Amino acid sequence: MNTVVTAIPELLNELPPDAEAVPPWLESALQVPREEGWVDSGGCPIHYFRWGNPENPGLLLMHGFLAHARCFAFIAPFLAENYHVVAFDLSGMGDSGVREHYPDAVRAAEVEDVARATGLFDHEIKPIVIAHSYGGHVALTAMADRHQMFGGLIICDLMVLRAERLKAHFSEGRPLPSDPSRPNRIYPDYETAKGRFVLSPNQPVSVPSLFDYMAFHSLRQVDEGWRWKFDTSVFQSDFGQEERMFGQGKIIAATPGRKAVVYGQDSVLFDDDSAVYLRECGAVDVPMIGIPGARHHLMLDEPIAFVSVLRGILALWAVPAV
């Protein structure tokens, strides 16, 4: 049985001291009250944040590979005006616990366990999942067997490319590191560690302070210095397999339940051609919305536009079918 290990109400401005050109909207968003806690999933503590009124319909937000729930910490407050919003760290990342292996079945169980323990299933309206990149891969796996538990899935810039484009991508090397035995490097100070922080795929961001924020919360201070929060054990997973990547379009089309796709029109992982290709794979009833000027990391490139698109999809889905 899943339980909340701890719940800490907090009112924070958690921007790092070196954050540059912080816009007023970001400061305000990070001041919105939230709850922090841990849920047990298969013996592993899963860290989460929660915003909004639990009496409202639920949203479950999921981050990408090697990232953490705070990539939604400045997005969730805008959604929490009308929803009960939960964002969590996948095991082996952020402030969640570590496992020996991370098969898709275990990842999918985390989705259900977090939603259940935080009360998202208690509302008469089924919760909706919003998942970015690798989070979309996990969410699709969860929906295969659990779609009846959820009201829909919004997939945000999950990699979908035609075969010839994928072949070119893989010819440049494997898409993900694959050595789970390689320990994380420890850097002597924060400045050195931050200097090694890069986005994957590497790109500039439109709001520099969001880059500073993500870098700061991707690191943990230890006795010897600073190290990444993610554990290298996460490379022991089902993600990044070429067979899965080549079938991603058909998987999305075949996954049951209501779906929508949001992507950056300048993304190298999902672009306008990917949307056309996804329809060719059979996803003819899936709304696909591209955000102009955004790359893969939508919440860092065009955060307000990203929020607006999510609000629009949620509003349409809230309208009863005639």
XYZ file of C-alpha atoms in Angstrom:
322
model
C 0.000 0.000 0.000
C 1.347 3.398 -0.928
C 1.630 5.999 1.784
C 2.760 9.588 2.014
C 5.934 9.452 4.056
C 6.052 13.165 4.736
C 4.184 16.233 3.599
C 5.773 19.632 4.079
C 3.812 22.773 3.168
C 6.242 25.373 1.939
C 6.341 28.860 0.511
C 9.677 29.307 -1.203
C 11.578 31.345 -3.672
C 14.092 28.685 -4.603
C 15.880 30.447 -7.409
C 19.669 30.053 -7.146
C 21.626 33.164 -6.161
C 23.263 33.388 -9.595
C 19.966 33.401 -11.509
C 20.030 36.154 -14.124
C 17.232 38.404 -15.436
C 14.467 36.753 -13.420
C 11.070 37.761 -14.869
C 8.349 38.777 -12.390
C 6.052 35.946 -13.503
C 8.698 33.380 -12.512
C 9.179 34.862 -9.052
C 5.411 34.860 -8.536
C 5.022 31.271 -9.748
C 7.663 29.969 -7.365
C 5.891 31.678 -4.464
C 2.689 29.685 -4.971
C 2.255 27.327 -1.973
C 2.933 23.678 -2.600
C 3.256 20.448 -0.686
C 6.305 18.180 -0.820
C 6.327 14.504 0.065
C 7.411 10.969 -0.738
C 5.316 7.993 -1.869
C 6.363 4.346 -1.666
C 6.393 2.503 -5.007
C 7.665 -1.043 -4.875
C 9.850 -0.245 -1.886
C 11.368 2.872 -3.469
C 10.600 6.389 -2.140
C 9.245 8.592 -4.921
C 9.512 12.345 -4.359
C 6.657 14.619 -5.414
C 5.321 18.169 -5.285
C 1.636 19.064 -5.132
C -0.185 22.326 -5.924
C -3.801 23.410 -5.864
C -7.038 22.254 -4.260
C -7.348 18.441 -3.914
C -11.077 18.848 -4.544
C -10.354 19.868 -8.146
C -9.715 17.426 -11.032
C -6.187 16.030 -11.095
C -3.150 16.457 -13.319
C -0.011 14.294 -13.112
C 3.139 15.892 -14.574
C 6.148 13.810 -15.654
C 9.637 15.003 -16.582
C 12.199 13.809 -19.115
C 15.311 11.629 -18.832
C 17.879 12.751 -16.240
C 15.621 15.692 -15.355
C 13.400 16.213 -12.304
C 9.965 17.413 -11.209
C 11.118 21.002 -10.811
C 11.024 21.432 -14.578
C 7.296 21.827 -13.913
C 7.633 23.879 -10.705
C 7.066 27.137 -12.619
C 4.432 25.600 -14.936
C 2.251 23.839 -12.365
C 1.171 27.010 -10.490
C -0.570 28.272 -13.640
C -2.448 24.985 -13.950
C -3.235 24.788 -10.236
C -5.768 27.594 -10.490
C -8.320 25.016 -11.670
C -6.627 21.666 -11.049
C -5.058 19.512 -8.350
C -1.535 19.191 -9.759
C 1.142 16.636 -8.853
C 4.650 16.433 -10.333
C 7.050 13.687 -9.296
C 10.657 12.595 -9.708
C 11.015 9.278 -11.482
C 13.083 6.827 -9.433
C 16.811 7.288 -9.852
C 16.341 10.968 -10.656
C 15.750 14.164 -8.703
C 15.118 13.494 -5.025
C 13.549 10.047 -5.465
C 15.161 6.806 -4.360
C 17.344 4.525 -6.460
C 16.668 1.052 -7.856
C 18.933 -1.591 -9.365
C 16.939 -1.782 -12.597
C 14.323 0.407 -14.267
C 12.194 -1.702 -16.625
C 9.160 -0.096 -18.201
C 6.809 -2.095 -15.977
C 8.366 -0.569 -12.860
C 8.164 2.915 -14.349
C 4.504 2.398 -15.233
C 3.761 1.246 -11.685
C 5.231 4.502 -10.359
C 2.684 6.446 -12.397
C -0.226 4.586 -10.811
C 1.283 4.561 -7.311
C 1.924 8.307 -7.207
C -1.522 9.130 -8.603
C -3.209 6.854 -6.087
C -1.221 7.947 -3.023
C -1.722 11.654 -3.740
C -5.476 11.253 -4.157
C -5.717 11.932 -7.892
C -8.028 8.945 -8.331
C -10.380 10.176 -5.597
C -12.039 12.751 -7.839
C -15.005 11.786 -10.006
C -13.124 13.176 -13.011
C -10.188 10.977 -13.996
C -6.732 12.624 -13.831
C -4.882 13.665 -16.963
C -1.184 12.957 -17.486
C 1.109 15.610 -18.994
C 4.460 14.051 -19.867
C 7.591 15.558 -21.416
C 10.085 13.596 -23.533
C 11.088 10.361 -21.712
C 8.129 10.942 -19.406
C 5.987 10.434 -22.503
C 7.624 7.050 -23.074
C 6.793 6.058 -19.485
C 3.257 7.421 -19.727
C 2.559 5.481 -22.938
C 3.700 2.304 -21.195
C 1.406 3.046 -18.255
C -1.544 3.818 -20.535
C -1.231 0.490 -22.320
C -2.667 -1.293 -19.270
C -4.055 1.579 -17.194
C -5.759 3.915 -19.664
C -9.125 3.411 -17.972
C -7.717 5.011 -14.804
C -6.860 8.267 -16.572
C -8.766 10.903 -18.501
C -6.120 11.432 -21.140
C -2.443 11.918 -21.966
C -0.723 15.038 -23.305
C 2.613 13.999 -24.821
C 5.146 16.833 -24.940
C 7.965 16.563 -27.490
C 8.610 12.841 -27.271
C 11.049 11.794 -29.992
C 9.193 10.690 -33.146
C 11.063 10.766 -36.468
C 10.712 9.003 -39.805
C 12.925 5.948 -40.299
C 15.481 7.722 -42.487
C 15.844 10.551 -39.973
C 16.181 8.085 -37.100
C 18.859 6.149 -38.990
C 20.822 9.364 -39.393
C 20.341 10.080 -35.682
C 21.601 6.651 -34.608
C 24.493 6.762 -37.069
C 25.913 9.624 -35.038
C 26.140 7.402 -31.964
C 23.891 5.920 -29.344
C 21.221 8.361 -28.143
C 21.866 7.759 -24.466
C 24.863 6.803 -22.303
C 24.645 3.145 -21.396
C 27.150 2.372 -18.652
C 25.265 2.075 -15.331
C 28.487 1.239 -13.476
C 30.053 4.596 -14.256
C 29.851 6.757 -11.102
C 28.807 10.371 -11.245
C 31.699 12.764 -11.143
C 32.045 14.996 -8.083
C 33.011 18.621 -8.769
C 34.917 20.722 -6.227
C 32.476 23.655 -6.233
C 29.099 24.681 -7.593
C 30.485 26.962 -10.292
C 32.529 24.124 -11.789
C 29.609 21.731 -11.636
C 27.206 24.197 -13.211
C 29.703 24.768 -16.001
C 29.211 21.115 -16.970
C 25.415 21.334 -17.080
C 23.977 21.005 -20.572
C 20.524 20.291 -21.899
C 19.926 17.179 -23.974
C 19.636 17.789 -26.826
C 21.867 20.783 -26.273
C 20.168 24.100 -27.020
C 19.918 27.699 -25.853
C 16.895 28.751 -23.816
C 14.735 31.837 -24.086
C 14.626 32.543 -20.345
C 18.219 32.401 -18.961
C 17.090 32.231 -15.330
C 15.256 28.992 -16.083
C 18.533 27.448 -17.242
C 20.110 28.606 -13.959
C 17.196 27.133 -12.025
C 17.345 23.748 -13.728
C 21.112 23.534 -13.331
C 20.968 24.357 -9.624
C 18.310 21.749 -8.889
C 20.025 19.094 -10.998
C 22.922 19.116 -8.529
C 23.331 17.969 -4.926
C 25.976 19.135 -2.473
C 27.957 16.311 -0.877
C 30.950 16.251 1.483
C 33.466 16.285 -1.375
C 31.719 18.939 -3.469
C 28.802 18.802 -5.913
C 27.386 15.917 -7.959
C 24.424 15.267 -10.221
C 21.203 14.157 -8.553
C 20.447 11.429 -11.065
C 22.063 8.051 -10.427
C 23.857 6.288 -13.275
C 21.808 3.180 -12.508
C 18.992 4.775 -14.578
C 20.855 3.735 -17.715
C 19.751 0.202 -16.812
C 16.349 0.637 -18.450
C 14.268 -0.150 -21.526
C 14.557 3.395 -22.866
C 16.597 4.256 -25.957
C 16.236 0.888 -27.685
C 16.326 1.355 -31.446
C 13.422 -1.046 -32.050
C 11.200 1.001 -29.745
C 12.289 4.275 -31.314
C 11.498 3.083 -34.835
C 8.043 2.000 -33.715
C 7.240 5.061 -31.628
C 4.754 6.540 -34.086
C 2.673 3.363 -34.267
C 2.884 2.934 -30.480
C 1.414 6.400 -29.929
C -1.336 5.775 -32.462
C -2.206 2.374 -30.965
C -2.111 3.364 -27.300
C -5.692 3.474 -26.004
C -7.238 6.535 -24.392
C -7.550 10.195 -25.270
C -4.268 11.757 -26.420
C -2.809 15.064 -27.598
C 0.682 16.077 -28.688
C 2.458 19.361 -27.962
C 5.848 20.036 -29.534
C 8.367 22.723 -30.299
C 8.390 23.597 -33.982
C 12.171 24.046 -33.792
C 12.717 20.782 -31.891
C 15.164 18.248 -33.332
C 13.173 15.349 -31.829
C 9.623 16.168 -32.931
C 8.758 18.780 -35.536
C 6.074 19.533 -38.129
C 7.139 16.577 -40.264
C 6.886 14.335 -37.200
C 3.258 15.424 -36.824
C 2.543 14.489 -40.436
C 4.332 11.165 -39.985
C 2.406 10.425 -36.778
C -0.869 10.881 -38.662
C 0.424 8.516 -41.331
C 0.988 5.991 -38.523
C -2.706 6.175 -37.667
C -2.981 8.954 -35.088
C -5.634 10.739 -37.131
C -7.737 11.763 -34.121
C -4.868 13.137 -32.005
C -4.576 16.956 -31.782
C -0.992 18.057 -32.473
C -0.017 21.587 -31.566
C 3.360 23.091 -32.415
C 4.706 26.027 -30.425
C 6.543 28.500 -32.701
C 10.097 29.258 -31.639
C 10.207 26.457 -29.070
C 12.749 23.649 -29.150
C 12.657 20.351 -27.274
C 12.632 21.901 -23.808
C 9.282 23.643 -24.183
C 9.044 24.854 -20.602
C 12.417 26.599 -20.861
C 11.928 28.051 -24.346
C 8.355 29.317 -24.314
C 6.942 28.685 -20.818
C 3.926 30.988 -21.089
C 3.008 29.708 -24.555
C 3.415 26.147 -23.243
C 1.058 26.877 -20.346
C -1.458 28.445 -22.714
C -1.474 25.417 -25.003
C -1.907 23.037 -22.061
C -4.754 25.150 -20.701
C -6.407 25.114 -24.100
C -6.288 21.329 -24.432
C -7.539 20.842 -20.878
C -10.399 23.284 -21.456
C -11.494 21.482 -24.608
C -11.326 18.110 -22.901
C -13.441 19.464 -20.045
C -16.312 20.246 -22.446
C -18.814 17.365 -22.382
C -19.244 15.521 -25.660
C -22.503 16.366 -27.428
